[in-house]
Amino acid sequence: MQDLVFIGLIVVLYATTHALVVALSRLGRIE
Amino acid sequence: MTIAAIVLGLAVLALATVCGRPLGHYIADVLEGGATSRSRLRFGVERLVYRVAGIDPERETGWKQYAIGVLLFSVVGTLFVYGVQRLQAWLPLNPQQFGAVTADSSFNTAVSFVTNTNWQGYVGESTMSYLTQMLALAVQNFVSAATGIAVAVALIRGFARHGAATIGNFWVDLTRITLYVLLPIAAVIALVLISQGVIQNFDAYKEVVAIAPQVQSSHSQTLAMGPVASQEAIKELGTNGGGFFNANSAHPYENPNTLTNFIELFAILLIPIALTFTFGRMVGDARQGWAVLAGMAILFVSMWVVAIHFEQQGNPIFAQVGADAARSDAQPGGNMEGKEARFGIGASALFAAVTTATSTGAVNSMHDSMTPLGGLVPMFLMQLGEVAFGGVGSGLYGMLIYALLGVFIAGLMIGRTPEYLGKKIEAFDMKMTSIAILATPFVVLLGTAVAVSVTAGKVGVANPGAHGFSEILYAFSSAGNNNGSAFAGLSANTPFYNTALGIAMWLGRFWVLIPVLAIAGSLAAKKRAPATAGTMPTHGPLFVVLLIGSVLLIGALTYVPALALGPIVEHLMMRS
């Protein structure tokens, strides 16, 4: 159970950072 | 302040600069493909890696694909390191039969080593099997360092190229830096360290009879063994800092004598300094690299001498109670608490400054035992973003971000569009610069605020009051800036700190690195504007002052209020 929590946390950290890449990429195209 | 301490510091700086210049040029040649054409063997090894990994080395990418490559590589590495720790009890090379590392500690350590932080909430010699130390931790020491260098080089390409849609191929950069730069130099350093007494074996721990009786009248002592030298070399070279043993470079099997101490200091500074020459070479103007190096060196020296001064002054309360703390032929004087007698105050204060000015985090003394203002120096060096000289790659790209901020401020003052190396710095670049500069303080200050507000954060503090606050602030400064050194005194191997510091390390690494790559992509696409009479030169003293001013301005505005609650209050209490 604990493993699921921390593996999930790693995936969430990855996903939010990937979202940052996408957001900055779109911002770059707009500007 | 002793002459010997100053000479030691200047000698290691001079040697790292002398050796850093050819190394920097070599790194530039390796990454632009020049050096590899001379060797069929190197080409062969490289091609084999690409074939196995399914990489097309001829295909370059834009910044977004480069960033996704960095992220994917890092998340897979994090999951792998996590898994090895959790499964180590069933894996080989575990003579002490250590069980699985706890889930929260495994998470913290996995993020820590993948982000080049190497914060260690665990005790290495009583937690990690040899396989975990080598396969999980030491491998990440290499590839996390290579990732940092790759990102710095991608940013340099952004300055060097014009009208380009690509900034390189992350997988090629990663492979070349690991194969041609980190592995060979680390192998040489490991052999030198072995010659000086650093151990390298797979033996079970040894029970020995101590010469003098130990605590509880026991004459028995356990000596931890292991493949230390191979990890020690890359620990310093890659500015990682994670020790094989809990005592890190204060342990005699990691750092036996003054020569190994000098070698380790040299290894820490070598690549961060070399990369300034790589920068000069790749942008086609060596003076640009020298200017950045000058800014780094001035910042470092000015902070380092402050640390030596306060450590040599020691604690005034000693004099009040009649203790002789003056320096003499019979004793070093000053503050020797937490320091190894074989290194003394000078080499310990220098190591503390070097390890926090870079993103290393290795220690040869306990920073928690430093005087309040002596301890403020390593903390502030981290909070400045570790840009003098910084971690491998992260130091250079951090400093170049400050250079962009500096020319932007100068542009505002003189009413001209800011330019750096012929590239106009526009709104998008400044937005990315702002994110890169503010992400870390956000993580550090918010993390500290949460930790001092909740019970789970406060129970880890053994020294309540100003010093306890310093310990928490130091922990988040270290994690958020990917340093990894600890003030100690804080019980951080708890679910709260392992999770909070793990998140801080991840955000501190990637929420800086991603906007840096976005700047690289933006700059690479721009045309180079010809220099005119109105262009501010970025290779002279004025630019160096501007660069240092930008770093100090941001650092002071962001962190001085927090520092006032910790080390500054403690200093005033000690003096009153």
Coordinates of N, CA and C in Angstrom, one line a residue, chain B residues 224-401:
Chain B
A224 N 32.8 -0.8 8.9 CA 32.0 -0.9 7.7 C 33.0 -1.0 6.5
M225 N 32.7 -1.9 5.5 CA 33.5 -2.0 4.3 C 32.7 -1.6 3.1
G226 N 33.2 -1.8 1.9 CA 32.4 -1.6 0.7 C 33.2 -1.0 -0.4
P227 N 32.6 -0.9 -1.6 CA 33.2 -0.3 -2.8 C 33.1 1.2 -2.7
V228 N 34.0 1.8 -1.9 CA 33.9 3.3 -1.5 C 34.5 4.1 -2.6
A229 N 35.7 3.8 -3.0 CA 36.5 4.7 -3.9 C 35.8 5.0 -5.2
S230 N 35.2 4.0 -5.8 CA 34.5 4.2 -7.1 C 33.3 5.1 -6.9
Q231 N 32.7 5.1 -5.8 CA 31.6 6.0 -5.5 C 32.1 7.4 -5.1
E232 N 33.2 7.4 -4.4 CA 33.7 8.7 -3.9 C 34.1 9.6 -5.0
A233 N 34.7 9.0 -6.0 CA 35.3 9.8 -7.2 C 34.1 10.5 -7.9
I234 N 33.1 9.8 -8.3 CA 32.0 10.5 -9.0 C 31.2 11.4 -8.0
K235 N 31.2 11.0 -6.7 CA 30.5 11.8 -5.8 C 31.0 13.3 -5.8
E236 N 32.3 13.4 -5.9 CA 32.9 14.8 -6.0 C 32.8 15.3 -7.4
L237 N 33.3 14.5 -8.4 CA 33.4 15.0 -9.7 C 32.0 15.4 -10.3
G238 N 31.0 14.7 -10.0 CA 29.7 15.0 -10.5 C 28.9 16.0 -9.6
T239 N 29.6 16.6 -8.6 CA 29.0 17.4 -7.6 C 27.7 16.8 -7.0
N240 N 27.8 15.5 -6.7 CA 26.6 14.8 -6.2 C 26.6 14.9 -4.6
G241 N 27.6 14.4 -4.0 CA 27.8 14.6 -2.6 C 27.3 13.5 -1.6
G242 N 26.6 12.5 -2.2 CA 26.1 11.4 -1.3 C 27.2 10.5 -0.9
G243 N 27.5 10.5 0.4 CA 28.6 9.7 1.0 C 28.2 8.2 1.0
F244 N 29.2 7.3 0.9 CA 29.0 5.9 1.1 C 28.7 5.7 2.6
F245 N 29.4 6.4 3.5 CA 29.1 6.4 4.9 C 28.4 7.6 5.4
N246 N 27.8 7.5 6.5 CA 27.0 8.6 7.1 C 27.8 9.8 7.3
A247 N 29.1 9.6 7.8 CA 30.0 10.7 8.1 C 30.5 11.4 6.8
N248 N 30.2 10.8 5.7 CA 30.6 11.4 4.4 C 32.1 11.6 4.3
S249 N 32.6 12.8 3.9 CA 34.0 13.0 3.7 C 34.8 13.3 5.0
A250 N 34.1 13.2 6.1 CA 34.7 13.2 7.4 C 35.2 11.8 7.8
H251 N 34.7 10.8 7.1 CA 35.0 9.4 7.4 C 36.4 9.1 6.8
P252 N 37.3 8.4 7.6 CA 38.6 8.2 7.1 C 38.7 7.2 5.9
Y253 N 37.7 6.4 5.7 CA 37.7 5.5 4.5 C 37.2 6.3 3.3
E254 N 36.6 7.4 3.5 CA 36.2 8.2 2.3 C 37.3 9.3 2.0
N255 N 37.9 9.8 3.1 CA 38.8 11.0 2.9 C 39.9 10.9 4.0
P256 N 40.9 10.0 3.7 CA 41.8 9.7 4.8 C 42.8 10.7 5.2
N257 N 43.2 11.6 4.3 CA 44.3 12.6 4.7 C 44.1 13.9 3.9
T258 N 45.1 14.8 4.2 CA 45.0 16.1 3.6 C 45.1 16.1 2.1
L259 N 45.9 15.1 1.6 CA 46.0 15.0 0.1 C 44.7 14.6 -0.5
T260 N 44.0 13.6 0.0 CA 42.7 13.2 -0.5 C 41.7 14.4 -0.4
N261 N 41.8 15.1 0.7 CA 40.9 16.2 0.9 C 41.1 17.3 -0.2
F262 N 42.4 17.5 -0.6 CA 42.7 18.5 -1.6 C 42.2 17.9 -3.0
I263 N 42.4 16.6 -3.2 CA 41.9 16.0 -4.5 C 40.4 16.1 -4.6
E264 N 39.7 15.9 -3.5 CA 38.2 15.9 -3.5 C 37.7 17.4 -3.7
L265 N 38.4 18.3 -3.1 CA 38.0 19.7 -3.4 C 38.3 20.1 -4.9
F266 N 39.4 19.6 -5.4 CA 39.7 19.8 -6.8 C 38.7 19.2 -7.7
A267 N 38.3 17.9 -7.4 CA 37.3 17.2 -8.2 C 36.0 17.9 -8.2
I268 N 35.6 18.5 -7.1 CA 34.3 19.2 -7.0 C 34.3 20.4 -7.9
L269 N 35.4 21.1 -7.9 CA 35.4 22.4 -8.7 C 35.7 22.2 -10.2
L270 N 36.3 21.1 -10.5 CA 36.9 20.9 -11.9 C 35.8 21.1 -13.0
I271 N 34.7 20.4 -13.0 CA 33.8 20.5 -14.1 C 33.0 21.8 -14.1
P272 N 32.5 22.3 -12.9 CA 31.8 23.6 -13.0 C 32.7 24.7 -13.6
I273 N 34.0 24.7 -13.2 CA 34.9 25.7 -13.8 C 35.1 25.4 -15.3
A274 N 35.3 24.1 -15.6 CA 35.6 23.8 -17.0 C 34.5 24.2 -17.9
L275 N 33.2 24.1 -17.4 CA 32.1 24.5 -18.3 C 32.0 25.9 -18.7
T276 N 32.7 26.8 -17.9 CA 32.7 28.2 -18.3 C 33.6 28.4 -19.6
F277 N 34.6 27.5 -19.6 CA 35.5 27.5 -20.8 C 34.7 26.9 -22.0
T278 N 33.9 25.8 -21.7 CA 33.1 25.2 -22.8 C 32.2 26.3 -23.3
F279 N 31.6 27.1 -22.4 CA 30.7 28.2 -22.9 C 31.4 29.2 -23.8
G280 N 32.6 29.6 -23.4 CA 33.4 30.5 -24.2 C 33.7 30.0 -25.6
R281 N 34.1 28.7 -25.5 CA 34.5 28.0 -26.8 C 33.3 27.9 -27.7
M282 N 32.1 27.5 -27.2 CA 31.0 27.2 -28.1 C 30.3 28.5 -28.6
V283 N 30.4 29.6 -27.8 CA 29.8 30.9 -28.3 C 30.8 31.7 -29.2
G284 N 32.0 31.1 -29.3 CA 33.0 31.7 -30.1 C 33.7 32.9 -29.6
D285 N 33.7 33.1 -28.2 CA 34.3 34.3 -27.6 C 34.7 33.9 -26.2
A286 N 36.0 33.5 -26.1 CA 36.5 33.0 -24.8 C 36.3 34.0 -23.6
R287 N 36.3 35.3 -24.0 CA 36.2 36.3 -23.0 C 34.8 36.2 -22.2
Q288 N 33.8 35.7 -23.0 CA 32.5 35.6 -22.3 C 32.5 34.6 -21.2
G289 N 33.3 33.5 -21.4 CA 33.5 32.5 -20.4 C 34.2 33.0 -19.2
W290 N 35.3 33.8 -19.5 CA 36.1 34.3 -18.4 C 35.3 35.3 -17.6
A291 N 34.4 36.0 -18.2 CA 33.6 37.0 -17.4 C 32.6 36.3 -16.4
V292 N 32.0 35.2 -16.9 CA 31.2 34.4 -16.1 C 32.0 33.7 -14.9
L293 N 33.2 33.2 -15.3 CA 34.0 32.6 -14.3 C 34.5 33.6 -13.2
A294 N 34.8 34.9 -13.7 CA 35.2 35.9 -12.8 C 34.1 36.2 -11.8
G295 N 32.8 36.3 -12.3 CA 31.7 36.6 -11.4 C 31.5 35.5 -10.4
M296 N 31.7 34.2 -10.8 CA 31.6 33.1 -9.9 C 32.7 33.1 -8.8
A297 N 33.9 33.4 -9.3 CA 35.1 33.4 -8.4 C 35.0 34.5 -7.3
I298 N 34.6 35.7 -7.7 CA 34.5 36.8 -6.8 C 33.4 36.4 -5.7
L299 N 32.3 35.9 -6.2 CA 31.2 35.6 -5.2 C 31.7 34.5 -4.2
F300 N 32.4 33.5 -4.8 CA 32.8 32.4 -3.9 C 33.8 32.9 -2.9
V301 N 34.9 33.6 -3.4 CA 35.9 34.0 -2.5 C 35.4 34.9 -1.3
S302 N 34.5 35.8 -1.7 CA 34.0 36.7 -0.7 C 33.2 36.0 0.4
M303 N 32.5 34.9 0.0 CA 31.7 34.2 1.0 C 32.6 33.2 1.8
W304 N 33.6 32.6 1.1 CA 34.5 31.7 1.8 C 35.3 32.3 2.9
V305 N 35.9 33.5 2.6 CA 36.7 34.2 3.7 C 35.8 34.6 4.9
V306 N 34.5 34.8 4.7 CA 33.7 35.1 5.8 C 33.5 33.9 6.7
A307 N 33.4 32.7 6.1 CA 33.3 31.4 6.8 C 34.6 31.2 7.6
I308 N 35.7 31.4 7.0 CA 37.0 31.1 7.7 C 37.1 32.1 8.9
H309 N 36.8 33.3 8.6 CA 36.9 34.4 9.7 C 36.1 34.0 10.9
F310 N 34.8 33.7 10.7 CA 34.0 33.4 11.9 C 34.3 32.1 12.6
E311 N 34.8 31.1 11.8 CA 35.2 29.8 12.4 C 36.4 30.0 13.2
Q312 N 37.4 30.8 12.7 CA 38.6 31.0 13.4 C 38.4 31.8 14.7
Q313 N 37.4 32.7 14.6 CA 37.1 33.5 15.8 C 36.5 32.7 16.9
G314 N 35.7 31.7 16.6 CA 35.2 30.8 17.5 C 34.0 31.3 18.3
N315 N 33.7 30.7 19.4 CA 32.6 31.1 20.3 C 33.0 32.0 21.4
P316 N 32.6 33.2 21.5 CA 33.0 34.1 22.6 C 32.7 33.6 24.0
I317 N 31.7 32.7 24.1 CA 31.3 32.2 25.4 C 32.4 31.4 26.0
F318 N 33.2 30.8 25.2 CA 34.4 30.0 25.7 C 35.3 30.9 26.6
A319 N 35.5 32.1 26.1 CA 36.4 33.1 26.8 C 35.7 33.5 28.1
Q320 N 34.4 33.7 28.1 CA 33.7 34.1 29.3 C 33.8 33.1 30.4
V321 N 33.9 31.8 30.0 CA 33.9 30.8 31.1 C 35.4 30.4 31.4
G322 N 36.3 31.2 30.8 CA 37.7 31.0 31.2 C 38.5 30.0 30.3
A323 N 37.9 29.5 29.3 CA 38.6 28.6 28.4 C 39.5 29.3 27.5
D324 N 40.6 28.7 27.2 CA 41.6 29.4 26.3 C 41.3 28.9 24.8
A325 N 40.6 29.7 24.0 CA 40.3 29.4 22.7 C 41.1 30.1 21.6
A326 N 42.2 30.6 22.1 CA 43.1 31.4 21.2 C 44.0 30.5 20.4
R327 N 44.3 30.9 19.1 CA 45.1 30.0 18.3 C 46.6 30.1 18.8
S328 N 47.2 29.0 18.8 CA 48.6 29.0 19.3 C 49.3 27.8 18.6
D329 N 50.6 27.6 19.0 CA 51.3 26.5 18.4 C 50.8 25.2 19.0
A330 N 50.1 25.2 20.1 CA 49.6 24.0 20.8 C 48.2 23.6 20.4
Q331 N 47.5 24.6 19.8 CA 46.1 24.3 19.5 C 45.6 25.2 18.3
P332 N 44.6 24.7 17.6 CA 44.2 25.6 16.4 C 43.3 26.7 16.9
G333 N 42.8 26.7 18.1 CA 41.9 27.8 18.6 C 40.6 27.8 17.8
G334 N 39.9 28.9 17.9 CA 38.7 29.0 17.2 C 37.6 27.9 17.5
N335 N 36.8 27.6 16.5 CA 35.7 26.7 16.7 C 36.1 25.3 16.0
M336 N 36.5 24.4 16.9 CA 36.9 23.1 16.4 C 35.8 22.1 16.6
E337 N 34.7 22.5 17.1 CA 33.6 21.5 17.4 C 33.1 21.0 16.0
G338 N 32.9 19.7 15.9 CA 32.4 19.1 14.7 C 33.4 19.0 13.5
K339 N 34.7 19.3 13.8 CA 35.7 19.3 12.8 C 36.7 18.2 13.0
E340 N 37.2 17.6 11.9 CA 38.2 16.6 12.0 C 39.6 17.2 12.3
A341 N 40.3 16.7 13.3 CA 41.6 17.3 13.7 C 42.5 17.2 12.5
R342 N 42.4 16.2 11.6 CA 43.4 16.1 10.5 C 43.1 17.2 9.4
F343 N 42.0 17.9 9.5 CA 41.7 18.9 8.5 C 41.8 20.3 9.1
G344 N 41.3 20.5 10.3 CA 41.4 21.8 11.0 C 40.4 22.7 10.5
I345 N 40.5 24.0 11.0 CA 39.4 25.0 10.6 C 39.5 25.4 9.2
G346 N 40.7 25.7 8.7 CA 40.9 26.2 7.3 C 40.3 25.3 6.3
A347 N 40.7 24.0 6.3 CA 40.3 23.1 5.3 C 38.8 22.7 5.5
S348 N 38.3 22.8 6.7 CA 36.9 22.5 6.9 C 36.0 23.6 6.4
A349 N 36.4 24.9 6.7 CA 35.6 26.0 6.2 C 35.6 26.1 4.7
L350 N 36.8 25.8 4.1 CA 36.9 25.8 2.7 C 36.0 24.7 2.1
F351 N 36.0 23.5 2.7 CA 35.2 22.4 2.1 C 33.7 22.8 2.2
A352 N 33.3 23.4 3.4 CA 31.9 23.8 3.6 C 31.5 24.8 2.5
A353 N 32.4 25.7 2.2 CA 32.1 26.7 1.2 C 32.0 26.1 -0.2
V354 N 33.0 25.3 -0.5 CA 33.1 24.6 -1.9 C 31.9 23.7 -2.1
T355 N 31.5 23.0 -1.1 CA 30.5 22.0 -1.3 C 29.1 22.6 -1.4
T356 N 28.9 23.8 -0.9 CA 27.6 24.5 -1.0 C 27.6 25.6 -2.1
A357 N 28.8 26.0 -2.5 CA 28.9 26.9 -3.6 C 28.6 26.1 -4.9
T358 N 29.0 24.9 -4.9 CA 28.6 24.0 -5.9 C 27.4 23.2 -5.4
S359 N 26.9 22.3 -6.1 CA 25.7 21.6 -5.6 C 26.0 20.3 -5.0
T360 N 27.2 20.2 -4.4 CA 27.8 18.9 -4.0 C 27.1 18.4 -2.8
G361 N 27.3 19.1 -1.7 CA 26.7 18.6 -0.4 C 27.5 17.6 0.3
A362 N 28.7 17.2 -0.2 CA 29.6 16.4 0.6 C 30.1 17.2 1.8
V363 N 30.4 16.6 2.9 CA 30.9 17.4 4.1 C 32.1 16.7 4.7
N364 N 33.1 17.5 5.1 CA 34.2 16.9 5.9 C 34.2 17.4 7.3
S365 N 33.1 18.2 7.7 CA 32.9 18.6 9.0 C 31.4 18.8 9.2
M366 N 30.9 18.9 10.4 CA 29.5 19.0 10.6 C 29.1 20.5 10.6
H367 N 28.3 20.8 9.6 CA 27.9 22.2 9.5 C 27.0 22.7 10.6
D368 N 26.4 21.8 11.3 CA 25.5 22.2 12.4 C 26.4 22.8 13.6
S369 N 27.7 22.4 13.6 CA 28.5 22.9 14.7 C 29.3 24.1 14.3
M370 N 29.0 24.7 13.2 CA 29.7 25.9 12.8 C 29.1 27.1 13.6
T371 N 29.9 28.2 13.7 CA 29.4 29.4 14.4 C 28.2 29.9 13.6
P372 N 27.3 30.7 14.2 CA 26.1 31.1 13.5 C 26.4 31.7 12.2
L373 N 27.3 32.7 12.1 CA 27.6 33.3 10.8 C 28.5 32.5 9.9
G374 N 29.3 31.7 10.5 CA 30.1 30.7 9.7 C 29.1 29.7 9.1
G375 N 28.1 29.3 9.8 CA 27.1 28.4 9.2 C 26.1 29.1 8.2
L376 N 26.0 30.4 8.4 CA 25.2 31.2 7.4 C 25.8 31.1 6.0
V377 N 27.1 31.1 6.0 CA 27.8 31.1 4.6 C 27.3 29.9 3.8
P378 N 27.5 28.7 4.2 CA 27.0 27.6 3.3 C 25.5 27.7 3.0
M379 N 24.7 28.1 4.0 CA 23.3 28.2 3.8 C 23.0 29.3 2.7
F380 N 23.7 30.4 2.8 CA 23.4 31.5 1.8 C 24.0 31.2 0.4
L381 N 25.1 30.5 0.4 CA 25.6 30.0 -0.9 C 24.6 29.1 -1.6
M382 N 24.0 28.3 -0.9 CA 22.9 27.4 -1.5 C 21.8 28.3 -2.0
Q383 N 21.4 29.2 -1.1 CA 20.2 30.1 -1.4 C 20.4 31.0 -2.6
L384 N 21.7 31.3 -2.8 CA 22.0 32.1 -4.0 C 21.7 31.4 -5.3
G385 N 21.4 30.1 -5.2 CA 21.1 29.3 -6.3 C 22.3 28.4 -6.8
E386 N 23.3 28.4 -5.9 CA 24.5 27.6 -6.2 C 25.0 27.9 -7.6
V387 N 25.4 29.2 -7.8 CA 25.9 29.6 -9.1 C 27.4 30.0 -9.1
A388 N 28.0 29.8 -7.9 CA 29.4 30.1 -7.8 C 30.1 29.0 -7.1
F389 N 30.5 28.0 -7.8 CA 30.6 27.8 -9.2 C 29.4 26.9 -9.7
G390 N 28.7 26.5 -8.7 CA 27.5 25.7 -9.0 C 27.7 24.2 -9.3
G391 N 26.6 23.5 -9.5 CA 26.7 22.1 -9.8 C 27.1 21.9 -11.2
V392 N 27.5 20.7 -11.6 CA 27.9 20.4 -13.0 C 26.7 20.7 -13.9
G393 N 26.9 21.7 -14.7 CA 25.8 22.1 -15.6 C 24.8 23.1 -14.9
S394 N 24.3 22.7 -13.8 CA 23.3 23.6 -13.2 C 23.9 24.9 -12.7
G395 N 25.2 24.9 -12.4 CA 25.8 26.1 -12.0 C 25.9 27.1 -13.1
L396 N 26.3 26.6 -14.3 CA 26.5 27.4 -15.5 C 25.1 27.9 -16.0
Y397 N 24.1 27.0 -16.1 CA 22.9 27.5 -16.6 C 22.2 28.5 -15.6
G398 N 22.4 28.2 -14.3 CA 21.9 29.2 -13.3 C 22.5 30.5 -13.4
M399 N 23.9 30.6 -13.6 CA 24.5 31.9 -13.7 C 24.1 32.6 -15.0
L400 N 23.9 31.8 -16.1 CA 23.5 32.4 -17.4 C 22.1 33.0 -17.3
I401 N 21.3 32.4 -16.4 CA 20.0 33.0 -16.2 C 20.1 34.3 -15.5

